[in-house]
mmCIF file of C-alpha atoms in Angstrom:
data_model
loop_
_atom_site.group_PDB
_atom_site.id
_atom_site.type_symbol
_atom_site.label_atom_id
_atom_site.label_comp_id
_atom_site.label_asym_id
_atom_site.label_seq_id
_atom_site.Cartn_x
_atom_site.Cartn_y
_atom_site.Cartn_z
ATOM 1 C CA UNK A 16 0.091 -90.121 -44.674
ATOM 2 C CA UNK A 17 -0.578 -89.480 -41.352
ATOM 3 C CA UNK A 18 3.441 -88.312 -39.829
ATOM 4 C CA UNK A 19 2.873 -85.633 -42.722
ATOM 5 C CA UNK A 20 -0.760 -84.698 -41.231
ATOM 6 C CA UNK A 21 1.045 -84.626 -37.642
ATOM 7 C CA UNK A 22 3.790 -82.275 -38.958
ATOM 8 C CA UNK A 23 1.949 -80.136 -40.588
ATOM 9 C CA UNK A 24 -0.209 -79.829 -37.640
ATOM 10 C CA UNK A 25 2.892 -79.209 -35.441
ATOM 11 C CA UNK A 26 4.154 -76.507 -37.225
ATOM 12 C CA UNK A 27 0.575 -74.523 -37.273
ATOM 13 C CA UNK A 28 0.599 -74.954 -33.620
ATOM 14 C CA UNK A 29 3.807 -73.936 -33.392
ATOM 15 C CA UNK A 30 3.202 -70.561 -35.583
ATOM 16 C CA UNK A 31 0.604 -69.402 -33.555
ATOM 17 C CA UNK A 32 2.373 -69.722 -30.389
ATOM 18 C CA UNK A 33 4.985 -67.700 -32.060
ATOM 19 C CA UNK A 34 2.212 -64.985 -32.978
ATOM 20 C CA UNK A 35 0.645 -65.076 -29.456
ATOM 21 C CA UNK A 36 4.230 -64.530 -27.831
ATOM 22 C CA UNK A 37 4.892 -61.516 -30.678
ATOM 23 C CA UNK A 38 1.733 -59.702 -29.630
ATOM 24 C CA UNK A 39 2.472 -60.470 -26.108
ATOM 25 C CA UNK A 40 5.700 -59.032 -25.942
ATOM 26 C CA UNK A 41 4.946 -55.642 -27.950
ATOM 27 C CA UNK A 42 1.294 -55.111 -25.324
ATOM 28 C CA UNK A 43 4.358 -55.426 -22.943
ATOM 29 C CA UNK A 44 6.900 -52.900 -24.194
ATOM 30 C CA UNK A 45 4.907 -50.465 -25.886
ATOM 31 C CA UNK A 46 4.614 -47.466 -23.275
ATOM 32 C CA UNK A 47 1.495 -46.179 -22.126
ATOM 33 C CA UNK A 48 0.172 -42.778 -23.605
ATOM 34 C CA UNK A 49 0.702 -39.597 -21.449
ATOM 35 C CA UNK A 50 -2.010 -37.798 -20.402
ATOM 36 C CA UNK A 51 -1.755 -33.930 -20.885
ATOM 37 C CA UNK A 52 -2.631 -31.667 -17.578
ATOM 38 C CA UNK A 53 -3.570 -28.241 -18.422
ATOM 39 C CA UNK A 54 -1.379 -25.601 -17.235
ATOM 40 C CA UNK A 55 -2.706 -23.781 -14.192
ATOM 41 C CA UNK A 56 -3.955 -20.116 -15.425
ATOM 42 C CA UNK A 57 -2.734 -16.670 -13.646
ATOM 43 C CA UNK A 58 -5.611 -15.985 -12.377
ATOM 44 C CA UNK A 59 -5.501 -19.506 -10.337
ATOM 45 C CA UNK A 60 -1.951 -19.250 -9.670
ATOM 46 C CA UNK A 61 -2.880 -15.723 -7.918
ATOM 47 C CA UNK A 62 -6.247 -17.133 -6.684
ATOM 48 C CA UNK A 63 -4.303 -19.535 -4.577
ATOM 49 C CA UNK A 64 -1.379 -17.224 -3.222
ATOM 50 C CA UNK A 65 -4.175 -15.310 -2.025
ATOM 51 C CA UNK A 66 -5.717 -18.255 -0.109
ATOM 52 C CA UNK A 67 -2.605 -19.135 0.914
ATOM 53 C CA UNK A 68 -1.771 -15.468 2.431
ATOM 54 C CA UNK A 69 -5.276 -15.911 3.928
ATOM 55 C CA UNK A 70 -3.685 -18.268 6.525
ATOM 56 C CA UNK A 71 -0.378 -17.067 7.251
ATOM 57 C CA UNK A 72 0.183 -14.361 9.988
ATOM 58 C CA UNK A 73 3.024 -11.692 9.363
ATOM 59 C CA UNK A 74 5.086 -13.648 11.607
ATOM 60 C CA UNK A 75 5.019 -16.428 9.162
ATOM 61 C CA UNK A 76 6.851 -14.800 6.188
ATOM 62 C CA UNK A 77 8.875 -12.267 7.992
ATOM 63 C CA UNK A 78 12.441 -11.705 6.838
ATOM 64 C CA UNK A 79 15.506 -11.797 8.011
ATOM 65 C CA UNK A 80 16.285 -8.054 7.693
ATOM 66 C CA UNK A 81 14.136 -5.478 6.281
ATOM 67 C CA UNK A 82 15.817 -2.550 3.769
ATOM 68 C CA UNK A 83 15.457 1.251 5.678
ATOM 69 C CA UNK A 84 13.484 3.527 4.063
ATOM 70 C CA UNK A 85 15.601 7.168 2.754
ATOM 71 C CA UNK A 86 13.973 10.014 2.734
ATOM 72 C CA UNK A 87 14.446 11.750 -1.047
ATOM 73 C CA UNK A 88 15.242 15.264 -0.736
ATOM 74 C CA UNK A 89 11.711 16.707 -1.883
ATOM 75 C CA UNK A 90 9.947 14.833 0.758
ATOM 76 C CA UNK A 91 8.461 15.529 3.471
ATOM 77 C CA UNK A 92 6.089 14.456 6.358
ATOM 78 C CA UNK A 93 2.918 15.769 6.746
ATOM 79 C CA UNK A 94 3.433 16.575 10.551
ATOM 80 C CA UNK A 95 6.774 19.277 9.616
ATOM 81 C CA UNK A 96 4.285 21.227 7.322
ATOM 82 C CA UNK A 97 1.464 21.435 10.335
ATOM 83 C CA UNK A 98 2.642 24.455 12.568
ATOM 84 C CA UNK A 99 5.074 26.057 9.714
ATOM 85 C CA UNK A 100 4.603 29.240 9.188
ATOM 86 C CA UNK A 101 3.081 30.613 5.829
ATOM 87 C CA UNK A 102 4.665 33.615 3.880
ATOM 88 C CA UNK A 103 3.469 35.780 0.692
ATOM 89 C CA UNK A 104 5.251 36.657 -1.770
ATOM 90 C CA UNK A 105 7.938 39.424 -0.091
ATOM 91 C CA UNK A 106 8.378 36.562 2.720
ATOM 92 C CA UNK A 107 5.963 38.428 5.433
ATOM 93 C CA UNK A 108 4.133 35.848 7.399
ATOM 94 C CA UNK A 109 0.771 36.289 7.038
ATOM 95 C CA UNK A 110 -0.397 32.449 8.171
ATOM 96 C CA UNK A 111 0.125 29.475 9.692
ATOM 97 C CA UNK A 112 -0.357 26.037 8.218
ATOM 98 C CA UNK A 113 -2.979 24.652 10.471
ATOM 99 C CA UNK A 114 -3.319 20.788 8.945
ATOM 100 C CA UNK A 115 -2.627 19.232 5.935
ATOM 101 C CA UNK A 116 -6.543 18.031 3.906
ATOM 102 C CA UNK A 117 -5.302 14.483 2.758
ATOM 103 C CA UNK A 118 -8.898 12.982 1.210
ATOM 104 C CA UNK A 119 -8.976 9.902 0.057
ATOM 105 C CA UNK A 120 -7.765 7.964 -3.040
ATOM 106 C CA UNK A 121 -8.238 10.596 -6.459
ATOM 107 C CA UNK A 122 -8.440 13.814 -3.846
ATOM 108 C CA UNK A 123 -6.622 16.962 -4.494
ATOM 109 C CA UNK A 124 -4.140 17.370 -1.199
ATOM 110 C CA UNK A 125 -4.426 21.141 0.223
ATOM 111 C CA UNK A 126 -3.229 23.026 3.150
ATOM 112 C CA UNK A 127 -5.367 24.019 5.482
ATOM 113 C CA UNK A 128 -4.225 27.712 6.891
ATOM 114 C CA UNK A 129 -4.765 29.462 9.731
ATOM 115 C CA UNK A 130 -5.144 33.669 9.237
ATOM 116 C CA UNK A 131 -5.578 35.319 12.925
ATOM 117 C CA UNK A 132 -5.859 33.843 16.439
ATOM 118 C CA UNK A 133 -3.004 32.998 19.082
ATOM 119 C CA UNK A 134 -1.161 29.609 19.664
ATOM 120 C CA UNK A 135 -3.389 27.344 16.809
ATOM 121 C CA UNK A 136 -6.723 28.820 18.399
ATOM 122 C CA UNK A 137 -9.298 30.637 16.730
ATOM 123 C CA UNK A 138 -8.816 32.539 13.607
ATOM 124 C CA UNK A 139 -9.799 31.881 10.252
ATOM 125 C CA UNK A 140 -9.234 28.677 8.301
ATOM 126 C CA UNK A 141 -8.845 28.784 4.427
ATOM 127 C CA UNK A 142 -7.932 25.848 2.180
ATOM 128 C CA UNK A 143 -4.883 26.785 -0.209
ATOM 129 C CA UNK A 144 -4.384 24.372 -3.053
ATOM 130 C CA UNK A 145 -0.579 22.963 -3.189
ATOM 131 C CA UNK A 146 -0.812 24.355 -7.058
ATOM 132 C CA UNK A 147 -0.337 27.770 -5.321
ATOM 133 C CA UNK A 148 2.327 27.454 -2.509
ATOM 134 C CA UNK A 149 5.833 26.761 -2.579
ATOM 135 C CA UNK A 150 6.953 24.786 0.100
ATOM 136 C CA UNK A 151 10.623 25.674 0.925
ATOM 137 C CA UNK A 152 13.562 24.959 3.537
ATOM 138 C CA UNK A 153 12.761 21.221 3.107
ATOM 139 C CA UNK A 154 15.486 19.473 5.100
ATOM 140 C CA UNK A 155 15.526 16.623 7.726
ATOM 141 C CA UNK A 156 14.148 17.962 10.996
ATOM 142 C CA UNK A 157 13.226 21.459 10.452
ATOM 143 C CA UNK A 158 9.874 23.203 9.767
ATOM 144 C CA UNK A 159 9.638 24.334 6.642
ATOM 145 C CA UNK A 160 8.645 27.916 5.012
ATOM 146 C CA UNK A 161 5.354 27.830 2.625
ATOM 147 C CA UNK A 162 5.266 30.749 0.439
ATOM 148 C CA UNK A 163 1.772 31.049 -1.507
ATOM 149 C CA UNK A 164 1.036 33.002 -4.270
ATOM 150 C CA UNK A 165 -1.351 35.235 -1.861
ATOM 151 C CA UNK A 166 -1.458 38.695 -0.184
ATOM 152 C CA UNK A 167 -2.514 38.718 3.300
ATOM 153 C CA UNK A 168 -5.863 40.636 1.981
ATOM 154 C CA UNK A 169 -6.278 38.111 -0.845
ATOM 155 C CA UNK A 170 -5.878 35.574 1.426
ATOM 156 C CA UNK A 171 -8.075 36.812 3.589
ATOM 157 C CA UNK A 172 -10.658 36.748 1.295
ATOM 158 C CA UNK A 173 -10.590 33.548 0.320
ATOM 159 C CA UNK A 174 -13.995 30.847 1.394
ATOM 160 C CA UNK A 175 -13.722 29.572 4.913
ATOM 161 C CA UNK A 176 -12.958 26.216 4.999
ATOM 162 C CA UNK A 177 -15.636 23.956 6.597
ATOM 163 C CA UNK A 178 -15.151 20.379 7.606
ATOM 164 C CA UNK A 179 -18.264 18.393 6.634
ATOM 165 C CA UNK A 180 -17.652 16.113 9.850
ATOM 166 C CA UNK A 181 -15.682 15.547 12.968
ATOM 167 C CA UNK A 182 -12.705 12.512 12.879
ATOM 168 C CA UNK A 183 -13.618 11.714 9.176
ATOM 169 C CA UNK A 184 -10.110 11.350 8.899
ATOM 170 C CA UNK A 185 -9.632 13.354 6.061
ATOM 171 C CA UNK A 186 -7.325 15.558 7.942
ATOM 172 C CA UNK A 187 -3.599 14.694 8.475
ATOM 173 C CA UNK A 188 -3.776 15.392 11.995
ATOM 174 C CA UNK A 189 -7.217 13.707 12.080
ATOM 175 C CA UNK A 190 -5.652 10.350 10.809
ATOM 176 C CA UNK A 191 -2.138 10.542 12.864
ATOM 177 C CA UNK A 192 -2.495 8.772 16.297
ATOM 178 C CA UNK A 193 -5.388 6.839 14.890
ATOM 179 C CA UNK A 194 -5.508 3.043 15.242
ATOM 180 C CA UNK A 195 -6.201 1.600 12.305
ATOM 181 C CA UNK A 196 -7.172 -1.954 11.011
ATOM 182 C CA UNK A 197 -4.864 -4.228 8.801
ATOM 183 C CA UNK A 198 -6.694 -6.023 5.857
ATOM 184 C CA UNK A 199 -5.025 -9.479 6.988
ATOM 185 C CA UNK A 200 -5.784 -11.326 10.287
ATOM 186 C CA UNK A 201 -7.036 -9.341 13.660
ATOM 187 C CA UNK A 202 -3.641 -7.131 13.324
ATOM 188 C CA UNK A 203 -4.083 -3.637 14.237
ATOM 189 C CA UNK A 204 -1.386 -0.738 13.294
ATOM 190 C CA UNK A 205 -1.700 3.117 14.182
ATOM 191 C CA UNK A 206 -0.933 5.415 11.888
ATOM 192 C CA UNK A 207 1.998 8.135 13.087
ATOM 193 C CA UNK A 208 2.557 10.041 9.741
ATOM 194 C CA UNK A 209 2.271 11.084 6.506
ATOM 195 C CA UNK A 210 5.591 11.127 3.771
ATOM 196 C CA UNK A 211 4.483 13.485 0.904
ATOM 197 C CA UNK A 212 6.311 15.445 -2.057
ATOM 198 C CA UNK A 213 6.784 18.750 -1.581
ATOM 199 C CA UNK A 214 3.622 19.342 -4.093
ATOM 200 C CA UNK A 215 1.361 17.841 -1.837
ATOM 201 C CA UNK A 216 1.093 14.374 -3.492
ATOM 202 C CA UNK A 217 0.922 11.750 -0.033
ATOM 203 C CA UNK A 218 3.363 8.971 -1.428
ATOM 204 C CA UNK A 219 3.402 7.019 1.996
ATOM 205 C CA UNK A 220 1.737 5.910 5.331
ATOM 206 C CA UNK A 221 4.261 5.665 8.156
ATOM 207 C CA UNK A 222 2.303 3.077 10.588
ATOM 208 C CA UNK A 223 3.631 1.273 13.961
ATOM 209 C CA UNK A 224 2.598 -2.813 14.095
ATOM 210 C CA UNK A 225 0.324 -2.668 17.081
ATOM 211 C CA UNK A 226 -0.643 0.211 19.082
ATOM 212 C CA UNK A 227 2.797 0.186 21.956
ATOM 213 C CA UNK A 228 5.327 -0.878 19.192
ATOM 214 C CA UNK A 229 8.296 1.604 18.500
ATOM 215 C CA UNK A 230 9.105 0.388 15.097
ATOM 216 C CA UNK A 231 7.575 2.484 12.206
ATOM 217 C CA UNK A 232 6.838 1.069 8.832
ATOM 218 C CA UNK A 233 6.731 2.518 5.504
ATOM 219 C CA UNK A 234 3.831 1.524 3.167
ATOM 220 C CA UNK A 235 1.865 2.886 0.119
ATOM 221 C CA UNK A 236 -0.506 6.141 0.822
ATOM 222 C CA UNK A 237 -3.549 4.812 -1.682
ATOM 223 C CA UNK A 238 -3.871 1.652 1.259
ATOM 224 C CA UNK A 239 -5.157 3.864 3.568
ATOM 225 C CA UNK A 240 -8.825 3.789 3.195
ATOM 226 C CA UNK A 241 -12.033 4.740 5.118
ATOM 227 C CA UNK A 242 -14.146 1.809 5.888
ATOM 228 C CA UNK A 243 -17.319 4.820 6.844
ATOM 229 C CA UNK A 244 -18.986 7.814 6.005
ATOM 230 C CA UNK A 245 -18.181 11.378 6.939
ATOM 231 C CA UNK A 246 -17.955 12.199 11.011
ATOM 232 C CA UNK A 247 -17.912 8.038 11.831
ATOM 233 C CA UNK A 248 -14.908 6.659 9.597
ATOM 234 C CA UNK A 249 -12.701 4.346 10.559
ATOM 235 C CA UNK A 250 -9.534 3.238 8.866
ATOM 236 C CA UNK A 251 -8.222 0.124 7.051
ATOM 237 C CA UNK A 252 -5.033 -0.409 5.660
ATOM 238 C CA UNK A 253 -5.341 -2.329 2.692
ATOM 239 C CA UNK A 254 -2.221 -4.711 2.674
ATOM 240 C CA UNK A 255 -2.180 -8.344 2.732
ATOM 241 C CA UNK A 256 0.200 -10.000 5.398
ATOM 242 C CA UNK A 257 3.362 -10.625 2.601
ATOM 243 C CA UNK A 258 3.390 -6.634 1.516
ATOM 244 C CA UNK A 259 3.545 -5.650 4.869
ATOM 245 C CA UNK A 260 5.881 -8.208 5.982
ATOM 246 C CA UNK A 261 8.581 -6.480 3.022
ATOM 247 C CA UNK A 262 7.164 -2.921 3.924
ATOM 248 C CA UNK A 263 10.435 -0.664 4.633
ATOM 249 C CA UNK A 264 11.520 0.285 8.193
ATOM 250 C CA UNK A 265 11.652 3.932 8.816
ATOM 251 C CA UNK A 266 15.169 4.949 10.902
ATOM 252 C CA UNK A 267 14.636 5.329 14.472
ATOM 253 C CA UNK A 268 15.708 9.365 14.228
ATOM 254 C CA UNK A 269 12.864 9.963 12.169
#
Protein backbone atom coordinates (compact mmCIF):
# COMPACT_ATOMS: atom_id res chain seq x y z
CA UNK A 1 0.00 0.00 0.00
CA UNK A 2 2.37 2.42 0.64
CA UNK A 3 4.90 2.20 -3.02
CA UNK A 4 1.32 3.01 -4.57
CA UNK A 5 0.84 6.10 -2.02
CA UNK A 6 4.62 7.10 -2.97
CA UNK A 7 3.82 6.93 -6.73
CA UNK A 8 0.99 8.54 -6.77
CA UNK A 9 2.55 11.22 -4.81
CA UNK A 10 5.48 11.34 -7.32
CA UNK A 11 3.57 11.88 -10.17
CA UNK A 12 1.45 14.96 -8.51
CA UNK A 13 4.73 16.44 -7.74
CA UNK A 14 5.88 15.83 -10.86
CA UNK A 15 2.66 17.52 -12.69
CA UNK A 16 2.98 20.57 -11.01
CA UNK A 17 6.51 21.09 -11.77
CA UNK A 18 5.46 20.56 -15.28
CA UNK A 19 2.68 23.38 -14.81
CA UNK A 20 5.10 25.77 -13.00
CA UNK A 21 7.75 25.33 -15.93
CA UNK A 22 4.60 25.85 -18.65
CA UNK A 23 3.64 29.15 -17.06
CA UNK A 24 7.20 29.99 -16.68
CA UNK A 25 8.17 29.66 -20.07
CA UNK A 26 5.04 31.51 -21.77
CA UNK A 27 5.66 34.88 -18.80
CA UNK A 28 9.02 34.42 -20.69
CA UNK A 29 8.15 34.50 -24.39
CA UNK A 30 5.11 36.37 -24.49
CA UNK A 31 6.25 40.01 -25.65
CA UNK A 32 5.57 42.96 -23.76
CA UNK A 33 2.66 45.35 -24.94
CA UNK A 34 3.69 48.52 -26.92
CA UNK A 35 2.91 51.61 -25.68
CA UNK A 36 1.34 54.11 -28.23
CA UNK A 37 3.09 57.82 -28.39
CA UNK A 38 0.87 60.36 -29.79
CA UNK A 39 1.91 61.89 -32.92
CA UNK A 40 3.39 65.35 -32.49
CA UNK A 41 0.64 68.02 -33.85
CA UNK A 42 1.53 70.88 -36.59
CA UNK A 43 1.24 73.34 -34.53
CA UNK A 44 4.18 71.69 -32.24
CA UNK A 45 6.09 70.59 -35.11
CA UNK A 46 6.07 74.48 -36.20
CA UNK A 47 6.24 75.60 -32.51
CA UNK A 48 9.60 73.97 -32.33
CA UNK A 49 11.18 75.01 -35.81
CA UNK A 50 10.47 78.30 -34.55
CA UNK A 51 12.45 77.78 -31.31
CA UNK A 52 14.86 76.21 -33.11
CA UNK A 53 15.30 79.29 -35.71
CA UNK A 54 15.32 81.31 -32.45
CA UNK A 55 18.95 80.12 -31.94
CA UNK A 56 20.50 79.85 -35.17
CA UNK A 57 22.19 82.95 -36.81
CA UNK A 58 21.92 83.31 -40.73
CA UNK A 59 25.31 82.03 -40.89
CA UNK A 60 24.09 78.80 -39.55
CA UNK A 61 21.75 77.69 -42.40
CA UNK A 62 23.28 79.52 -45.24
CA UNK A 63 23.53 77.73 -48.57
CA UNK A 64 25.79 76.84 -50.77
CA UNK A 65 24.62 79.09 -53.65
CA UNK A 66 21.71 81.28 -53.67
CA UNK A 67 19.27 81.43 -57.10
CA UNK A 68 19.53 85.34 -58.78
CA UNK A 69 16.61 87.13 -58.80
CA UNK A 70 15.15 88.20 -62.82
CA UNK A 71 13.56 91.04 -63.21
CA UNK A 72 9.94 90.23 -65.16
CA UNK A 73 9.38 92.62 -67.83
CA UNK A 74 6.52 94.73 -66.04
CA UNK A 75 8.69 95.46 -63.15
CA UNK A 76 10.19 98.00 -61.98
CA UNK A 77 12.06 99.72 -59.05
CA UNK A 78 10.70 102.34 -57.25
CA UNK A 79 13.90 104.58 -57.58
CA UNK A 80 13.56 104.58 -61.96
CA UNK A 81 9.96 106.03 -61.47
CA UNK A 82 11.34 108.96 -58.91
CA UNK A 83 12.74 111.76 -61.31
CA UNK A 84 10.75 110.42 -64.60
CA UNK A 85 9.08 112.72 -66.18
CA UNK A 86 5.14 112.77 -66.28
CA UNK A 87 3.13 113.30 -69.59
CA UNK A 88 -0.78 113.87 -70.39
CA UNK A 89 -2.47 112.48 -72.68
CA UNK A 90 -0.85 114.12 -76.20
CA UNK A 91 2.66 113.20 -74.45
CA UNK A 92 3.41 117.03 -73.24
CA UNK A 93 5.20 116.93 -69.97
CA UNK A 94 3.41 118.62 -67.62
CA UNK A 95 5.16 116.88 -64.26
CA UNK A 96 7.64 115.20 -62.69
CA UNK A 97 7.30 112.15 -60.50
CA UNK A 98 8.63 113.44 -57.27
CA UNK A 99 8.45 109.99 -54.94
CA UNK A 100 6.65 107.03 -55.01
CA UNK A 101 3.74 106.94 -51.49
CA UNK A 102 4.41 103.18 -50.55
CA UNK A 103 2.13 102.96 -47.03
CA UNK A 104 2.12 100.15 -45.32
CA UNK A 105 0.58 96.63 -45.59
CA UNK A 106 -3.40 97.10 -47.27
CA UNK A 107 -2.29 100.86 -48.63
CA UNK A 108 -3.14 102.03 -52.03
CA UNK A 109 0.55 102.82 -53.75
CA UNK A 110 0.42 106.44 -55.55
CA UNK A 111 2.79 108.73 -57.18
CA UNK A 112 3.61 111.60 -55.73
CA UNK A 113 4.07 114.50 -58.61
CA UNK A 114 5.72 117.45 -58.80
CA UNK A 115 3.77 120.48 -61.05
CA UNK A 116 6.22 123.72 -61.14
CA UNK A 117 9.60 124.50 -59.54
CA UNK A 118 13.28 123.88 -60.92
CA UNK A 119 15.62 120.82 -60.29
CA UNK A 120 13.02 118.75 -57.60
CA UNK A 121 12.57 122.16 -55.60
CA UNK A 122 9.52 123.85 -54.87
CA UNK A 123 6.42 123.49 -56.83
CA UNK A 124 3.36 121.80 -56.16
CA UNK A 125 2.96 118.21 -55.00
CA UNK A 126 -0.24 116.19 -55.94
CA UNK A 127 -0.84 112.49 -55.26
CA UNK A 128 -1.97 110.61 -58.58
CA UNK A 129 -3.42 107.19 -57.97
CA UNK A 130 -1.56 104.34 -60.17
CA UNK A 131 -5.42 103.56 -61.38
CA UNK A 132 -4.85 106.72 -63.52
CA UNK A 133 -1.27 106.66 -65.03
CA UNK A 134 0.30 104.51 -67.42
CA UNK A 135 3.68 103.86 -66.75
CA UNK A 136 5.57 103.24 -70.06
CA UNK A 137 9.22 102.66 -71.59
CA UNK A 138 9.74 100.05 -68.81
CA UNK A 139 13.11 98.50 -69.65
CA UNK A 140 16.30 97.68 -67.61
CA UNK A 141 18.12 100.91 -66.83
CA UNK A 142 16.14 103.65 -68.25
CA UNK A 143 13.65 106.14 -66.72
CA UNK A 144 10.51 105.53 -67.65
CA UNK A 145 7.55 107.83 -69.22
CA UNK A 146 4.21 108.09 -66.91
CA UNK A 147 1.36 109.20 -68.88
CA UNK A 148 -1.81 110.06 -66.57
CA UNK A 149 -5.11 110.48 -67.54
CA UNK A 150 -4.72 114.41 -66.61
CA UNK A 151 -4.46 117.84 -68.33
CA UNK A 152 -1.90 120.07 -66.99
CA UNK A 153 -5.00 122.37 -65.66
CA UNK A 154 -6.76 119.29 -64.25
CA UNK A 155 -3.83 118.36 -62.74
CA UNK A 156 -3.26 121.35 -61.41
CA UNK A 157 -6.24 121.35 -59.66
CA UNK A 158 -6.00 118.48 -57.97
CA UNK A 159 -5.57 118.57 -53.51
CA UNK A 160 -2.03 119.25 -52.46
CA UNK A 161 -0.56 116.46 -51.07
CA UNK A 162 0.48 116.81 -47.38
CA UNK A 163 2.70 114.45 -45.50
CA UNK A 164 1.27 113.93 -42.00
CA UNK A 165 5.01 113.55 -40.67
CA UNK A 166 8.66 113.77 -41.44
CA UNK A 167 10.76 110.13 -42.03
CA UNK A 168 7.48 108.12 -41.37
CA UNK A 169 8.77 106.11 -43.98
CA UNK A 170 5.87 105.97 -45.96
CA UNK A 171 7.69 107.47 -48.82
CA UNK A 172 9.92 105.39 -51.19
CA UNK A 173 12.64 107.72 -50.94
CA UNK A 174 11.88 108.10 -47.21
CA UNK A 175 12.51 104.27 -46.65
CA UNK A 176 15.62 103.82 -49.25
CA UNK A 177 18.99 104.38 -47.42
CA UNK A 178 17.26 103.58 -44.19
CA UNK A 179 18.75 101.00 -41.80
CA UNK A 180 16.42 98.80 -40.83
CA UNK A 181 16.08 95.98 -38.15
CA UNK A 182 15.85 92.15 -38.96
CA UNK A 183 13.18 90.21 -36.88
CA UNK A 184 15.95 87.45 -36.00
CA UNK A 185 19.07 88.07 -33.82
CA UNK A 186 20.81 91.78 -33.51
CA UNK A 187 21.16 91.69 -37.56
CA UNK A 188 20.63 94.92 -39.14
CA UNK A 189 19.96 95.36 -43.13
CA UNK A 190 19.34 98.79 -45.02
CA UNK A 191 16.93 99.00 -47.32
CA UNK A 192 18.25 100.26 -51.08
CA UNK A 193 14.98 99.76 -53.14
CA UNK A 194 11.76 99.06 -54.00
CA UNK A 195 10.73 96.21 -57.06
CA UNK A 196 7.06 97.04 -58.00
CA UNK A 197 4.62 96.19 -61.04
CA UNK A 198 4.14 98.65 -63.29
CA UNK A 199 0.53 99.29 -61.50
CA UNK A 200 2.05 100.33 -58.49
CA UNK A 201 1.65 97.08 -56.47
CA UNK A 202 5.40 96.93 -54.28
CA UNK A 203 6.09 93.07 -54.78
CA UNK A 204 9.67 93.30 -53.16
CA UNK A 205 12.22 94.90 -50.70
CA UNK A 206 15.73 94.96 -52.14
CA UNK A 207 17.87 95.15 -48.70
CA UNK A 208 21.88 94.88 -48.20
CA UNK A 209 22.91 92.40 -44.95
CA UNK A 210 24.51 95.03 -42.79
CA UNK A 211 24.90 98.58 -43.43
CA UNK A 212 28.75 98.41 -45.72
CA UNK A 213 27.74 95.10 -47.51
CA UNK A 214 27.53 95.23 -51.43
CA UNK A 215 25.33 92.28 -51.85
CA UNK A 216 21.56 93.10 -52.30
CA UNK A 217 18.84 90.72 -51.37
CA UNK A 218 15.47 90.19 -52.63
CA UNK A 219 12.64 89.63 -50.08
CA UNK A 220 8.79 90.03 -49.77
CA UNK A 221 7.39 93.87 -49.71
CA UNK A 222 4.46 93.04 -46.88
CA UNK A 223 7.88 92.31 -44.33
CA UNK A 224 8.62 95.67 -44.27
CA UNK A 225 6.86 97.11 -41.37
CA UNK A 226 6.91 100.24 -39.11
CA UNK A 227 7.68 99.42 -35.59
CA UNK A 228 6.25 103.57 -34.71
CA UNK A 229 3.89 106.13 -35.27
CA UNK A 230 3.85 108.86 -37.88
CA UNK A 231 7.16 111.38 -37.95
CA UNK A 232 9.23 108.69 -35.41
CA UNK A 233 8.97 105.19 -37.30
CA UNK A 234 11.43 102.95 -37.55
CA UNK A 235 11.61 99.84 -39.65
CA UNK A 236 11.59 96.04 -39.12
CA UNK A 237 11.85 93.50 -41.54
CA UNK A 238 9.81 90.75 -40.60
CA UNK A 239 11.82 87.56 -41.67
CA UNK A 240 13.07 84.88 -39.55
CA UNK A 241 16.85 83.89 -40.07
CA UNK A 242 15.92 80.59 -42.62
CA UNK A 243 13.70 82.99 -45.16
CA UNK A 244 16.31 85.31 -45.37
CA UNK A 245 19.04 82.90 -45.55
CA UNK A 246 17.02 81.47 -49.15
CA UNK A 247 16.06 85.20 -49.99
CA UNK A 248 17.25 85.71 -53.82
CA UNK A 249 20.42 87.68 -54.72
CA UNK A 250 19.82 90.62 -56.89
CA UNK A 251 22.68 90.79 -59.97
CA UNK A 252 25.40 93.08 -59.25
CA UNK A 253 24.31 95.45 -62.52
CA UNK A 254 21.21 96.18 -60.92
Amino acid sequence: MKPLLFTASAIALMMGTAACTEATSHAETTPPVATETAAATPDQIKDERAADLEEMTRADIEPAARDTYTMAPDELFASSLIGSAVLNPVGEEIATVADVWIGEAGDTPKLIVREGGVAGVGGTLHAVGFDNALIENVTDGEEPDVRVTYSEASLEGLPEFEQNGIDDYRLASEAMGTTASLAFGDTLARVNDFIMKADGTPEYVVISDGLAATTKFVVDADTLTIEQGDGDGSLLIDVDADAFAHAKVLPADQ
